[in-house]
């Protein structure tokens, strides 16, 4: 069975961010991840997060790069040619958090490109930003991830399929850019998650949620027992992030 981390951006949202760390530990998770740990989003300081994760001996495995104005509708800015300076300014902040919390993986959300731009410009902007960020993060021993996201949850999101992500990774030509494979998103885009073997050489983090509802595996239609067995067969030894909304039974991963 894979090893699981709790995504505290979606789980335990009924309590403050800092308290979600203790809730995850109490439910038996061995690590946590989150989308945006930054003070404006989390409502607590980096020092507070650092102290709590140390107290609980609960590592944080993954965060996102700053993704623009989330409340205003941004879902990443990496493919927007008018926001390259803003994108690059967010990387040092992510590094600050990653270094303080011993985070090894940082995810870059491609975003929703502005209307009227050519595919060539959008793609070249994304590739250029990733090329720059991958090398900056490599110097800090932090892996850069990209994540395809379904267009039902985020209409217009630029990066939608596993093969598209692999094509981008190949175009960037960096040894420090990897695929963050979210089984929920890829299932919603019509991919068979049992074909994950095709993309395993590029994958360095996996996330799960069931459909419909984006709740805990076992509550919907996705055959996660087969998926988890396949990950074991393929020798995947990285984290599987539980990026879903509701935990229906504690310690499902121990069963």
Tab-separated table of C-alpha atoms in Angstrom:
chain	number	residue	atom	x	y	z
A	1	UNK	CA	0.000	0.000	0.000
A	2	UNK	CA	1.355	3.482	-0.836
A	3	UNK	CA	2.188	6.032	1.835
A	4	UNK	CA	-0.358	8.835	2.189
A	5	UNK	CA	-0.197	12.522	3.041
A	6	UNK	CA	-3.206	14.647	3.967
A	7	UNK	CA	-3.879	17.679	1.830
A	8	UNK	CA	-4.969	20.135	4.496
A	9	UNK	CA	-6.205	22.675	1.965
A	10	UNK	CA	-9.212	20.447	1.259
A	11	UNK	CA	-9.379	18.286	4.388
A	12	UNK	CA	-10.386	19.609	7.835
A	13	UNK	CA	-11.525	22.948	6.448
A	14	UNK	CA	-13.963	23.357	9.347
A	15	UNK	CA	-11.005	24.216	11.612
A	16	UNK	CA	-8.179	26.774	11.274
A	17	UNK	CA	-5.242	25.861	9.065
A	18	UNK	CA	-2.771	25.379	11.918
A	19	UNK	CA	-5.136	23.004	13.728
A	20	UNK	CA	-5.478	20.825	10.643
A	21	UNK	CA	-1.943	19.582	11.219
A	22	UNK	CA	-2.963	18.007	14.537
A	23	UNK	CA	-6.138	16.601	12.963
A	24	UNK	CA	-4.123	14.909	10.216
A	25	UNK	CA	-1.725	13.447	12.763
A	26	UNK	CA	-4.630	12.152	14.865
A	27	UNK	CA	-6.116	10.413	11.817
A	28	UNK	CA	-2.875	8.553	11.233
A	29	UNK	CA	-1.404	10.463	8.312
A	30	UNK	CA	2.377	10.354	8.143
A	31	UNK	CA	2.720	13.686	6.332
A	32	UNK	CA	0.746	16.641	5.043
A	33	UNK	CA	0.693	18.761	1.933
A	34	UNK	CA	-1.170	21.926	1.077
A	35	UNK	CA	-1.877	24.242	-1.789
A	36	UNK	CA	-0.895	27.603	-0.352
A	37	UNK	CA	0.806	27.810	3.061
A	38	UNK	CA	1.508	31.511	2.614
A	39	UNK	CA	0.345	33.716	5.456
A	40	UNK	CA	-2.426	35.494	3.533
A	41	UNK	CA	-3.955	32.127	2.587
A	42	UNK	CA	-3.253	30.074	5.696
A	43	UNK	CA	-3.953	32.751	8.298
A	44	UNK	CA	-0.830	31.845	10.236
A	45	UNK	CA	2.872	32.584	9.944
A	46	UNK	CA	5.616	30.438	8.524
A	47	UNK	CA	7.140	30.263	12.003
A	48	UNK	CA	3.891	28.884	13.417
A	49	UNK	CA	3.664	26.206	10.724
A	50	UNK	CA	7.323	25.340	11.208
A	51	UNK	CA	6.903	24.968	14.976
A	52	UNK	CA	3.755	22.846	14.686
A	53	UNK	CA	5.095	20.432	12.103
A	54	UNK	CA	8.218	19.993	14.221
A	55	UNK	CA	6.163	19.423	17.379
A	56	UNK	CA	4.054	16.766	15.647
A	57	UNK	CA	6.968	15.247	13.712
A	58	UNK	CA	4.720	15.647	10.683
A	59	UNK	CA	6.594	16.591	7.500
A	60	UNK	CA	5.058	18.767	4.804
A	61	UNK	CA	5.767	17.242	1.424
A	62	UNK	CA	4.346	19.602	-1.198
A	63	UNK	CA	3.141	23.163	-1.767
A	64	UNK	CA	2.158	25.217	-4.809
A	65	UNK	CA	3.968	28.213	-6.158
A	66	UNK	CA	2.034	31.454	-5.594
A	67	UNK	CA	-0.766	31.370	-8.148
A	68	UNK	CA	-1.945	34.961	-8.435
A	69	UNK	CA	-5.202	36.250	-6.979
A	70	UNK	CA	-7.033	33.014	-6.135
A	71	UNK	CA	-10.059	34.773	-4.664
A	72	UNK	CA	-10.231	36.895	-7.817
A	73	UNK	CA	-10.312	33.859	-10.091
A	74	UNK	CA	-6.659	33.189	-10.846
A	75	UNK	CA	-5.699	29.522	-10.962
A	76	UNK	CA	-2.032	30.027	-11.668
A	77	UNK	CA	-0.189	32.537	-13.830
A	78	UNK	CA	2.596	30.496	-15.423
A	79	UNK	CA	1.136	30.577	-18.944
A	80	UNK	CA	0.265	34.299	-18.969
A	81	UNK	CA	2.821	36.331	-20.965
A	82	UNK	CA	1.786	39.548	-19.201
A	83	UNK	CA	2.606	38.163	-15.744
A	84	UNK	CA	6.081	36.710	-16.157
A	85	UNK	CA	7.608	39.158	-13.684
A	86	UNK	CA	4.917	38.304	-11.117
A	87	UNK	CA	5.454	34.584	-11.679
A	88	UNK	CA	9.191	34.835	-11.137
A	89	UNK	CA	8.731	36.978	-8.043
A	90	UNK	CA	6.713	34.182	-6.435
A	91	UNK	CA	9.449	31.573	-6.732
A	92	UNK	CA	11.701	32.983	-3.957
A	93	UNK	CA	8.720	33.021	-1.586
A	94	UNK	CA	8.021	29.359	-2.313
A	95	UNK	CA	11.698	28.584	-1.750
A	96	UNK	CA	11.601	30.379	1.611
A	97	UNK	CA	8.714	28.193	2.764
A	98	UNK	CA	10.162	25.028	1.268
A	99	UNK	CA	13.535	25.495	2.921
A	100	UNK	CA	12.013	26.341	6.308
A	101	UNK	CA	9.666	23.330	6.218
A	102	UNK	CA	12.019	20.875	4.449
A	103	UNK	CA	9.592	20.597	1.538
A	104	UNK	CA	11.010	18.691	-1.419
A	105	UNK	CA	8.311	19.295	-4.059
A	106	UNK	CA	6.765	22.524	-5.359
A	107	UNK	CA	3.910	22.459	-7.861
A	108	UNK	CA	3.396	25.039	-10.587
A	109	UNK	CA	-0.197	25.644	-11.677
A	110	UNK	CA	-0.320	26.535	-15.362
A	111	UNK	CA	-3.370	28.759	-15.001
A	112	UNK	CA	-6.105	29.959	-17.316
A	113	UNK	CA	-4.642	31.887	-20.261
A	114	UNK	CA	-6.169	35.236	-21.227
A	115	UNK	CA	-8.525	35.173	-24.169
A	116	UNK	CA	-7.249	36.075	-27.598
A	117	UNK	CA	-3.721	34.710	-27.268
A	118	UNK	CA	-2.279	32.191	-29.673
A	119	UNK	CA	-1.544	28.642	-28.531
A	120	UNK	CA	2.070	29.196	-29.560
A	121	UNK	CA	2.485	32.215	-27.247
A	122	UNK	CA	0.745	30.518	-24.310
A	123	UNK	CA	2.844	27.381	-24.642
A	124	UNK	CA	6.135	29.211	-25.138
A	125	UNK	CA	5.452	31.383	-22.078
A	126	UNK	CA	4.712	28.331	-19.956
A	127	UNK	CA	7.830	26.549	-21.176
A	128	UNK	CA	10.041	29.589	-20.582
A	129	UNK	CA	8.729	30.079	-17.050
A	130	UNK	CA	9.174	26.401	-16.231
A	131	UNK	CA	12.674	26.346	-17.683
A	132	UNK	CA	13.691	29.275	-15.475
A	133	UNK	CA	11.936	28.027	-12.321
A	134	UNK	CA	13.216	24.464	-12.663
A	135	UNK	CA	16.806	25.617	-12.624
A	136	UNK	CA	16.307	28.059	-9.742
A	137	UNK	CA	14.637	25.349	-7.655
A	138	UNK	CA	17.237	22.765	-8.645
A	139	UNK	CA	19.920	24.854	-6.946
A	140	UNK	CA	17.903	24.525	-3.732
A	141	UNK	CA	17.329	20.752	-4.161
A	142	UNK	CA	13.596	21.296	-4.648
A	143	UNK	CA	11.719	19.446	-7.392
A	144	UNK	CA	9.350	21.359	-9.657
A	145	UNK	CA	6.066	19.705	-10.576
A	146	UNK	CA	3.350	20.431	-13.129
A	147	UNK	CA	-0.195	19.137	-12.711
A	148	UNK	CA	-2.860	18.579	-15.363
A	149	UNK	CA	-6.287	19.642	-14.035
A	150	UNK	CA	-9.710	18.797	-15.405
A	151	UNK	CA	-11.727	21.411	-17.270
A	152	UNK	CA	-14.943	20.658	-15.393
A	153	UNK	CA	-13.599	21.938	-12.075
A	154	UNK	CA	-11.510	24.688	-13.662
A	155	UNK	CA	-12.871	25.644	-17.103
A	156	UNK	CA	-10.184	26.994	-19.395
A	157	UNK	CA	-7.234	25.602	-17.431
A	158	UNK	CA	-4.331	25.253	-19.827
A	159	UNK	CA	-2.814	21.903	-18.802
A	160	UNK	CA	-5.415	19.109	-18.996
A	161	UNK	CA	-3.867	15.739	-19.919
A	162	UNK	CA	-0.971	13.544	-18.862
A	163	UNK	CA	0.533	13.352	-22.342
A	164	UNK	CA	0.306	17.129	-22.704
A	165	UNK	CA	2.274	17.479	-19.471
A	166	UNK	CA	4.884	14.993	-20.655
A	167	UNK	CA	5.239	16.921	-23.915
A	168	UNK	CA	5.832	20.109	-21.914
A	169	UNK	CA	8.402	18.355	-19.714
A	170	UNK	CA	10.242	17.116	-22.789
A	171	UNK	CA	10.198	20.604	-24.288
A	172	UNK	CA	11.638	22.162	-21.138
A	173	UNK	CA	14.560	19.706	-21.194
A	174	UNK	CA	15.281	20.026	-17.485
A	175	UNK	CA	16.260	17.247	-15.106
A	176	UNK	CA	14.224	19.029	-12.444
A	177	UNK	CA	10.695	19.035	-13.860
A	178	UNK	CA	8.223	16.267	-13.063
A	179	UNK	CA	4.594	15.252	-13.480
A	180	UNK	CA	2.234	15.566	-10.531
A	181	UNK	CA	-0.356	12.934	-11.394
A	182	UNK	CA	-3.808	13.548	-9.912
A	183	UNK	CA	-5.974	10.471	-10.475
A	184	UNK	CA	-9.188	12.414	-9.854
A	185	UNK	CA	-8.430	15.038	-12.480
A	186	UNK	CA	-7.252	12.517	-15.058
A	187	UNK	CA	-10.304	10.302	-14.514
A	188	UNK	CA	-12.547	13.297	-15.098
A	189	UNK	CA	-10.694	14.024	-18.331
A	190	UNK	CA	-11.477	10.511	-19.558
A	191	UNK	CA	-8.099	8.917	-18.924
A	192	UNK	CA	-7.842	5.388	-17.546
A	193	UNK	CA	-5.800	5.781	-14.369
A	194	UNK	CA	-4.627	2.181	-14.728
A	195	UNK	CA	-2.593	3.459	-17.689
A	196	UNK	CA	-0.451	5.416	-15.224
A	197	UNK	CA	2.457	3.079	-16.021
A	198	UNK	CA	2.885	4.913	-19.330
A	199	UNK	CA	3.736	8.099	-17.439
A	200	UNK	CA	5.546	6.683	-14.419
A	201	UNK	CA	9.051	7.705	-15.597
A	202	UNK	CA	7.915	11.338	-15.329
A	203	UNK	CA	5.849	11.122	-12.114
A	204	UNK	CA	7.221	12.209	-8.753
A	205	UNK	CA	4.016	12.912	-6.806
A	206	UNK	CA	0.510	11.443	-6.966
A	207	UNK	CA	-2.809	12.752	-5.639
A	208	UNK	CA	-6.169	11.036	-5.261
A	209	UNK	CA	-9.862	11.752	-4.772
A	210	UNK	CA	-12.942	9.855	-5.892
A	211	UNK	CA	-15.653	10.888	-8.334
A	212	UNK	CA	-18.325	12.117	-8.038
A	213	UNK	CA	-17.920	14.517	-5.151
A	214	UNK	CA	-14.127	14.656	-4.879
A	215	UNK	CA	-14.309	12.744	-1.614
A	216	UNK	CA	-12.316	9.893	-0.114
A	217	UNK	CA	-11.368	6.919	-2.326
A	218	UNK	CA	-13.979	4.214	-1.976
A	219	UNK	CA	-16.932	6.594	-2.006
A	220	UNK	CA	-17.335	6.841	-5.771
A	221	UNK	CA	-16.742	5.117	-9.089
A	222	UNK	CA	-12.938	5.033	-9.366
A	223	UNK	CA	-11.318	1.644	-8.701
A	224	UNK	CA	-8.658	2.788	-6.289
A	225	UNK	CA	-7.887	-0.656	-4.870
A	226	UNK	CA	-6.602	-1.651	-8.318
A	227	UNK	CA	-4.787	1.650	-8.683
A	228	UNK	CA	-2.978	1.326	-5.351
A	229	UNK	CA	-1.992	-2.276	-6.097
A	230	UNK	CA	-0.651	-1.138	-9.462
A	231	UNK	CA	1.459	1.550	-7.806
A	232	UNK	CA	2.972	-1.139	-5.577
A	233	UNK	CA	3.648	-3.371	-8.561
A	234	UNK	CA	5.334	-0.494	-10.375
A	235	UNK	CA	7.537	0.222	-7.357
A	236	UNK	CA	6.223	3.725	-6.736
A	237	UNK	CA	7.657	4.796	-3.376
A	238	UNK	CA	6.647	8.465	-3.310
A	239	UNK	CA	3.809	10.129	-1.459
A	240	UNK	CA	0.168	9.858	-2.452
A	241	UNK	CA	-1.580	13.075	-1.493
A	242	UNK	CA	-5.148	12.788	-0.240
A	243	UNK	CA	-6.505	15.894	-1.927
A	244	UNK	CA	-10.171	15.338	-1.270
A	245	UNK	CA	-12.907	17.103	0.635
A	246	UNK	CA	-14.185	14.554	3.158
A	247	UNK	CA	-12.601	11.787	5.173
A	248	UNK	CA	-15.433	9.324	5.748
A	249	UNK	CA	-13.567	6.747	7.773
A	250	UNK	CA	-10.343	7.275	9.668
A	251	UNK	CA	-7.245	5.370	8.561
A	252	UNK	CA	-8.737	4.075	5.291
A	253	UNK	CA	-5.164	3.681	4.079
A	254	UNK	CA	-4.373	1.179	6.829
A	255	UNK	CA	-7.097	-1.234	5.763
